DNA sequence: AAGGCGCACAACCGCGGGGAC
DNA sequence: GGTCCCCGCGGTTGTGCGCCT
């Protein structure tokens, strides 16, 4: 794309912010690629979109994270892994980028978490099924879900998001798979009831990351 | 004073999904 | 069904600034 080379990169100036804000005021949100056509702004659409969503949007909260927000991030990250958009969803005024940056610069250090590639702490359903404690209790203990009600569903064929593999095809031991249902699904904009699958050896199982 | 360094935050990039045509 | 456009996501890189020597 020849035209793309002309787009400016780097930090935004006050004047650019003003132009973008005025564009949004007149044309509304969306069709960001039209911004450089309709204005004198020499920024690509994606850059405009990001600047608006992460900074200029009036609903975006600036400033440090509160203890409550920090606690929520920690809990949700433990639960969801690096799914920043999901983590940011129940936090009004916070964007995925903010949450991601805050995690990478503050919380990971604070929690003593090293950056590892693909290291995943998995919960085998044998921990649940094979343990002496009741299945639901085991899940509750692992998730520490002050804000969630979870229950373990009977293991059955699992279709992992966007994948047609059955649970049986993904591993050798049937006991490796399980499903957690979020009974209290207020925090996530998921089809109710929300389902999270976990399994061994599948990319989608990064629910608990260390 | 200055330059090296690390931290915090902003911004970019690659990729993929969904919808319109 | 194929292509294009738009958008969202998550990882990575860039930038500014304060602190230390």
mmCIF file of C-alpha atoms (C1' of nucleotides) in Angstrom:
data_model
loop_
_atom_site.group_PDB
_atom_site.id
_atom_site.type_symbol
_atom_site.label_atom_id
_atom_site.label_comp_id
_atom_site.label_asym_id
_atom_site.label_seq_id
_atom_site.Cartn_x
_atom_site.Cartn_y
_atom_site.Cartn_z
ATOM 1 C CA UNK A 1 0.000 0.000 0.000
ATOM 2 C CA UNK A 2 1.791 3.072 -1.268
ATOM 3 C CA UNK A 3 -0.369 5.534 0.608
ATOM 4 C CA UNK A 4 0.383 3.873 3.921
ATOM 5 C CA UNK A 5 3.987 5.041 3.793
ATOM 6 C CA UNK A 6 2.792 8.620 4.187
ATOM 7 C CA UNK A 7 1.098 7.961 7.485
ATOM 8 C CA UNK A 8 2.711 9.421 10.545
ATOM 9 C CA UNK A 9 3.749 7.191 13.412
ATOM 10 C CA UNK A 10 4.672 7.787 17.008
ATOM 11 C CA UNK A 11 3.163 9.845 19.758
ATOM 12 C CA UNK A 12 0.090 11.932 19.112
ATOM 13 C CA UNK A 13 0.137 15.701 19.440
ATOM 14 C CA UNK A 14 -2.603 17.798 21.042
ATOM 15 C CA UNK A 15 -3.537 19.114 17.619
ATOM 16 C CA UNK A 16 -3.954 15.582 16.255
ATOM 17 C CA UNK A 17 -6.083 14.665 19.263
ATOM 18 C CA UNK A 18 -8.250 17.703 18.641
ATOM 19 C CA UNK A 19 -8.722 16.813 14.960
ATOM 20 C CA UNK A 20 -9.622 13.220 15.767
ATOM 21 C CA UNK A 21 -12.039 14.252 18.511
ATOM 22 C CA UNK A 22 -13.721 16.651 16.116
ATOM 23 C CA UNK A 23 -13.996 13.912 13.483
ATOM 24 C CA UNK A 24 -15.681 11.580 15.979
ATOM 25 C CA UNK A 25 -17.999 14.344 17.124
ATOM 26 C CA UNK A 26 -19.158 14.960 13.546
ATOM 27 C CA UNK A 27 -19.018 11.495 11.982
ATOM 28 C CA UNK A 28 -19.300 9.216 14.972
ATOM 29 C CA UNK A 29 -17.239 6.163 15.859
ATOM 30 C CA UNK A 30 -16.204 3.724 13.180
ATOM 31 C CA UNK A 31 -14.885 3.739 9.612
ATOM 32 C CA UNK A 32 -11.552 4.890 10.941
ATOM 33 C CA UNK A 33 -9.888 4.547 7.553
ATOM 34 C CA UNK A 34 -11.920 7.530 6.439
ATOM 35 C CA UNK A 35 -10.315 9.815 9.009
ATOM 36 C CA UNK A 36 -7.298 10.731 6.838
ATOM 37 C CA UNK A 37 -9.664 11.277 3.893
ATOM 38 C CA UNK A 38 -12.025 13.596 5.751
ATOM 39 C CA UNK A 39 -9.453 15.406 7.868
ATOM 40 C CA UNK A 40 -5.943 16.725 7.640
ATOM 41 C CA UNK A 41 -4.808 13.974 9.972
ATOM 42 C CA UNK A 42 -2.028 11.849 8.510
ATOM 43 C CA UNK A 43 -2.685 8.780 10.603
ATOM 44 C CA UNK A 44 -3.813 5.361 9.466
ATOM 45 C CA UNK A 45 -7.269 4.197 10.470
ATOM 46 C CA UNK A 46 -6.032 1.687 12.972
ATOM 47 C CA UNK A 47 -3.902 4.288 14.699
ATOM 48 C CA UNK A 48 -6.920 6.609 14.920
ATOM 49 C CA UNK A 49 -9.119 3.862 16.296
ATOM 50 C CA UNK A 50 -6.563 2.939 18.928
ATOM 51 C CA UNK A 51 -5.987 6.538 19.958
ATOM 52 C CA UNK A 52 -9.693 7.097 20.395
ATOM 53 C CA UNK A 53 -10.489 3.865 22.214
ATOM 54 C CA UNK A 54 -7.483 3.951 24.512
ATOM 55 C CA UNK A 55 -7.147 7.619 25.238
ATOM 56 C CA UNK A 56 -9.580 10.144 23.793
ATOM 57 C CA UNK A 57 -12.861 8.349 24.425
ATOM 58 C CA UNK A 58 -14.613 10.228 27.286
ATOM 59 C CA UNK A 59 -15.434 6.972 29.048
ATOM 60 C CA UNK A 60 -11.771 6.017 29.363
ATOM 61 C CA UNK A 61 -10.571 6.362 32.918
ATOM 62 C CA UNK A 62 -7.099 7.841 33.303
ATOM 63 C CA UNK A 63 -4.860 7.510 36.289
ATOM 64 C CA UNK A 64 -3.731 4.673 38.468
ATOM 65 C CA UNK A 65 -5.604 1.479 39.154
ATOM 66 C CA UNK A 66 -7.426 1.130 42.443
ATOM 67 C CA UNK A 67 -6.847 -1.789 44.791
ATOM 68 C CA UNK A 68 -10.210 -3.228 43.776
ATOM 69 C CA UNK A 69 -9.306 -3.038 40.108
ATOM 70 C CA UNK A 70 -5.903 -4.555 40.787
ATOM 71 C CA UNK A 71 -7.484 -7.398 42.697
ATOM 72 C CA UNK A 72 -9.954 -8.014 39.912
ATOM 73 C CA UNK A 73 -7.192 -8.109 37.317
ATOM 74 C CA UNK A 74 -5.253 -10.630 39.334
ATOM 75 C CA UNK A 75 -8.276 -12.854 39.804
ATOM 76 C CA UNK A 76 -9.381 -12.673 36.216
ATOM 77 C CA UNK A 77 -5.896 -13.196 34.864
ATOM 78 C CA UNK A 78 -5.574 -16.264 37.020
ATOM 79 C CA UNK A 79 -8.801 -17.453 35.572
ATOM 80 C CA UNK A 80 -8.537 -16.380 31.956
ATOM 81 C CA UNK A 81 -4.858 -15.953 31.194
ATOM 82 C CA UNK A 82 -3.844 -13.202 28.760
ATOM 83 C CA UNK A 83 -7.335 -12.500 27.523
ATOM 84 C CA UNK A 84 -7.027 -8.803 28.169
ATOM 85 C CA UNK A 85 -10.211 -7.733 26.481
ATOM 86 C CA UNK A 86 -12.200 -10.139 28.628
ATOM 87 C CA UNK A 87 -10.378 -9.039 31.748
ATOM 88 C CA UNK A 88 -11.029 -5.372 30.964
ATOM 89 C CA UNK A 89 -14.700 -5.934 30.185
ATOM 90 C CA UNK A 90 -16.050 -5.836 33.733
ATOM 91 C CA UNK A 91 -13.907 -2.776 34.519
ATOM 92 C CA UNK A 92 -15.691 0.377 33.368
ATOM 93 C CA UNK A 93 -13.364 2.931 31.839
ATOM 94 C CA UNK A 94 -10.449 0.568 31.513
ATOM 95 C CA UNK A 95 -9.195 -0.686 28.174
ATOM 96 C CA UNK A 96 -7.502 -3.944 27.344
ATOM 97 C CA UNK A 97 -4.340 -2.019 26.568
ATOM 98 C CA UNK A 98 -4.365 -0.354 29.965
ATOM 99 C CA UNK A 99 -4.942 -3.648 31.713
ATOM 100 C CA UNK A 100 -2.244 -5.365 29.689
ATOM 101 C CA UNK A 101 0.287 -2.635 30.395
ATOM 102 C CA UNK A 102 -0.587 -2.557 34.058
ATOM 103 C CA UNK A 103 -0.168 -6.277 34.310
ATOM 104 C CA UNK A 104 3.149 -6.296 32.473
ATOM 105 C CA UNK A 105 4.675 -3.388 34.358
ATOM 106 C CA UNK A 106 3.205 -3.682 37.831
ATOM 107 C CA UNK A 107 1.411 -6.849 38.690
ATOM 108 C CA UNK A 108 3.723 -9.392 37.117
ATOM 109 C CA UNK A 109 6.580 -7.910 39.050
ATOM 110 C CA UNK A 110 4.527 -7.619 42.189
ATOM 111 C CA UNK A 111 3.399 -11.222 41.979
ATOM 112 C CA UNK A 112 6.866 -12.414 41.044
ATOM 113 C CA UNK A 113 5.727 -13.869 37.767
ATOM 114 C CA UNK A 114 8.395 -14.353 35.169
ATOM 115 C CA UNK A 115 7.694 -14.020 31.488
ATOM 116 C CA UNK A 116 7.590 -17.515 30.139
ATOM 117 C CA UNK A 117 6.623 -18.848 26.784
ATOM 118 C CA UNK A 118 3.690 -21.175 26.881
ATOM 119 C CA UNK A 119 4.184 -22.334 30.410
ATOM 120 C CA UNK A 120 0.802 -23.320 31.605
ATOM 121 C CA UNK A 121 -0.383 -24.601 34.915
ATOM 122 C CA UNK A 122 -3.123 -26.984 34.090
ATOM 123 C CA UNK A 123 -5.793 -28.432 36.196
ATOM 124 C CA UNK A 124 -6.265 -32.022 35.287
ATOM 125 C CA UNK A 125 -9.711 -33.242 35.890
ATOM 126 C CA UNK A 126 -8.048 -36.089 37.725
ATOM 127 C CA UNK A 127 -7.325 -33.465 40.375
ATOM 128 C CA UNK A 128 -11.016 -33.141 40.605
ATOM 129 C CA UNK A 129 -12.379 -36.520 39.700
ATOM 130 C CA UNK A 130 -9.548 -38.460 41.272
ATOM 131 C CA UNK A 131 -9.209 -36.436 44.397
ATOM 132 C CA UNK A 132 -10.771 -37.228 47.683
ATOM 133 C CA UNK A 133 -12.468 -33.881 47.882
ATOM 134 C CA UNK A 134 -15.716 -33.230 46.112
ATOM 135 C CA UNK A 135 -15.280 -32.072 42.537
ATOM 136 C CA UNK A 136 -16.898 -28.690 42.988
ATOM 137 C CA UNK A 137 -14.884 -28.009 46.101
ATOM 138 C CA UNK A 138 -11.669 -28.748 44.204
ATOM 139 C CA UNK A 139 -12.587 -26.335 41.459
ATOM 140 C CA UNK A 140 -13.626 -23.664 43.918
ATOM 141 C CA UNK A 141 -10.349 -24.057 45.776
ATOM 142 C CA UNK A 142 -8.300 -23.690 42.621
ATOM 143 C CA UNK A 143 -10.179 -20.715 41.278
ATOM 144 C CA UNK A 144 -10.698 -18.834 44.539
ATOM 145 C CA UNK A 145 -13.794 -17.442 42.970
ATOM 146 C CA UNK A 146 -15.099 -14.864 45.349
ATOM 147 C CA UNK A 147 -16.942 -13.348 42.480
ATOM 148 C CA UNK A 148 -17.947 -16.493 40.644
ATOM 149 C CA UNK A 149 -20.177 -19.404 41.253
ATOM 150 C CA UNK A 150 -18.698 -22.377 39.478
ATOM 151 C CA UNK A 151 -19.827 -25.877 39.059
ATOM 152 C CA UNK A 152 -18.221 -28.813 37.364
ATOM 153 C CA UNK A 153 -20.196 -30.251 34.544
ATOM 154 C CA UNK A 154 -20.134 -33.935 33.671
ATOM 155 C CA UNK A 155 -17.324 -34.674 31.279
ATOM 156 C CA UNK A 156 -18.612 -35.289 27.808
ATOM 157 C CA UNK A 157 -17.570 -34.485 24.298
ATOM 158 C CA UNK A 158 -15.889 -31.107 24.318
ATOM 159 C CA UNK A 159 -15.871 -28.844 21.317
ATOM 160 C CA UNK A 160 -13.245 -26.239 21.958
ATOM 161 C CA UNK A 161 -13.946 -22.791 20.566
ATOM 162 C CA UNK A 162 -13.562 -22.881 16.836
ATOM 163 C CA UNK A 163 -12.288 -26.411 16.896
ATOM 164 C CA UNK A 164 -14.162 -29.522 16.012
ATOM 165 C CA UNK A 165 -11.928 -31.902 17.911
ATOM 166 C CA UNK A 166 -13.682 -33.914 20.483
ATOM 167 C CA UNK A 167 -12.259 -34.349 23.924
ATOM 168 C CA UNK A 168 -11.392 -37.906 23.126
ATOM 169 C CA UNK A 169 -9.239 -36.860 20.175
ATOM 170 C CA UNK A 170 -7.267 -34.322 22.161
ATOM 171 C CA UNK A 171 -5.715 -36.601 24.684
ATOM 172 C CA UNK A 172 -5.091 -40.119 25.707
ATOM 173 C CA UNK A 173 -6.778 -40.152 29.037
ATOM 174 C CA UNK A 174 -10.422 -39.445 29.236
ATOM 175 C CA UNK A 175 -9.942 -37.972 32.675
ATOM 176 C CA UNK A 176 -7.897 -35.099 31.259
ATOM 177 C CA UNK A 177 -10.864 -33.015 30.298
ATOM 178 C CA UNK A 178 -13.451 -31.061 32.081
ATOM 179 C CA UNK A 179 -15.742 -28.111 31.754
ATOM 180 C CA UNK A 180 -16.399 -25.304 34.151
ATOM 181 C CA UNK A 181 -19.632 -23.467 33.919
ATOM 182 C CA UNK A 182 -19.993 -19.916 35.139
ATOM 183 C CA UNK A 183 -23.354 -19.929 36.768
ATOM 184 C CA UNK A 184 -22.945 -16.323 37.762
ATOM 185 C CA UNK A 185 -22.182 -14.882 34.370
ATOM 186 C CA UNK A 186 -22.696 -11.200 35.078
ATOM 187 C CA UNK A 187 -19.091 -10.270 34.506
ATOM 188 C CA UNK A 188 -18.749 -11.672 31.025
ATOM 189 C CA UNK A 189 -20.586 -10.940 27.893
ATOM 190 C CA UNK A 190 -20.785 -14.574 26.981
ATOM 191 C CA UNK A 191 -23.683 -16.732 25.999
ATOM 192 C CA UNK A 192 -25.173 -17.847 29.223
ATOM 193 C CA UNK A 193 -24.171 -20.077 30.797
ATOM 194 C CA UNK A 194 -20.540 -19.206 30.102
ATOM 195 C CA UNK A 195 -18.345 -22.176 29.500
ATOM 196 C CA UNK A 196 -14.633 -22.524 29.876
ATOM 197 C CA UNK A 197 -13.022 -25.718 28.757
ATOM 198 C CA UNK A 198 -9.759 -27.051 29.996
ATOM 199 C CA UNK A 199 -7.705 -29.879 28.679
ATOM 200 C CA UNK A 200 -4.134 -31.036 28.396
ATOM 201 C CA UNK A 201 -2.110 -30.357 25.310
ATOM 202 C CA UNK A 202 -4.488 -27.992 23.612
ATOM 203 C CA UNK A 203 -3.726 -24.302 23.002
ATOM 204 C CA UNK A 204 -7.045 -23.268 24.361
ATOM 205 C CA UNK A 205 -6.327 -24.642 27.773
ATOM 206 C CA UNK A 206 -4.257 -21.688 28.982
ATOM 207 C CA UNK A 207 -6.750 -20.843 31.649
ATOM 208 C CA UNK A 208 -4.284 -20.836 34.475
ATOM 209 C CA UNK A 209 -0.978 -19.373 33.516
ATOM 210 C CA UNK A 210 2.091 -18.924 35.658
ATOM 211 C "C1'" DA B 1 26.160 18.515 34.230
ATOM 212 C "C1'" DA B 2 25.608 14.555 31.503
ATOM 213 C "C1'" DG B 3 24.909 10.112 29.983
ATOM 214 C "C1'" DG B 4 23.467 5.514 31.052
ATOM 215 C "C1'" DC B 5 19.824 2.817 32.654
ATOM 216 C "C1'" DG B 6 15.328 1.123 33.909
ATOM 217 C "C1'" DC B 7 10.509 1.881 34.315
ATOM 218 C "C1'" DA B 8 5.882 3.092 32.829
ATOM 219 C "C1'" DC B 9 3.012 3.960 29.366
ATOM 220 C "C1'" DA B 10 1.756 4.758 24.514
ATOM 221 C "C1'" DA B 11 1.646 3.063 20.143
ATOM 222 C "C1'" DC B 12 2.574 -0.298 16.365
ATOM 223 C "C1'" DC B 13 2.182 -4.687 14.101
ATOM 224 C "C1'" DG B 14 0.608 -9.212 12.664
ATOM 225 C "C1'" DC B 15 -3.071 -12.007 12.567
ATOM 226 C "C1'" DG B 16 -7.648 -13.543 12.289
ATOM 227 C "C1'" DG B 17 -12.795 -13.109 12.362
ATOM 228 C "C1'" DG B 18 -17.064 -11.260 10.585
ATOM 229 C "C1'" DG B 19 -19.914 -8.936 7.453
ATOM 230 C "C1'" DA B 20 -20.946 -6.788 3.002
ATOM 231 C "C1'" DC B 21 -20.759 -7.095 -1.783
ATOM 232 C "C1'" DG C 1 -17.497 -19.061 -2.831
ATOM 233 C "C1'" DG C 2 -14.126 -15.282 -3.211
ATOM 234 C "C1'" DT C 3 -12.586 -10.800 -2.096
ATOM 235 C "C1'" DC C 4 -12.380 -6.660 0.331
ATOM 236 C "C1'" DC C 5 -13.016 -3.809 4.221
ATOM 237 C "C1'" DC C 6 -13.384 -3.045 8.939
ATOM 238 C "C1'" DC C 7 -12.576 -4.244 13.415
ATOM 239 C "C1'" DG C 8 -10.718 -6.567 17.628
ATOM 240 C "C1'" DC C 9 -7.124 -8.934 20.028
ATOM 241 C "C1'" DG C 10 -2.688 -9.806 22.021
ATOM 242 C "C1'" DG C 11 2.326 -9.512 21.613
ATOM 243 C "C1'" DT C 12 5.932 -6.457 20.906
ATOM 244 C "C1'" DT C 13 8.378 -2.215 20.308
ATOM 245 C "C1'" DG C 14 9.076 2.760 20.894
ATOM 246 C "C1'" DT C 15 9.214 6.906 23.621
ATOM 247 C "C1'" DG C 16 9.546 9.932 27.479
ATOM 248 C "C1'" DC C 17 11.045 10.652 31.905
ATOM 249 C "C1'" DG C 18 13.094 10.141 36.329
ATOM 250 C "C1'" DC C 19 16.826 8.249 38.925
ATOM 251 C "C1'" DC C 20 21.497 7.015 39.695
ATOM 252 C "C1'" DT C 21 26.345 7.277 39.125
#
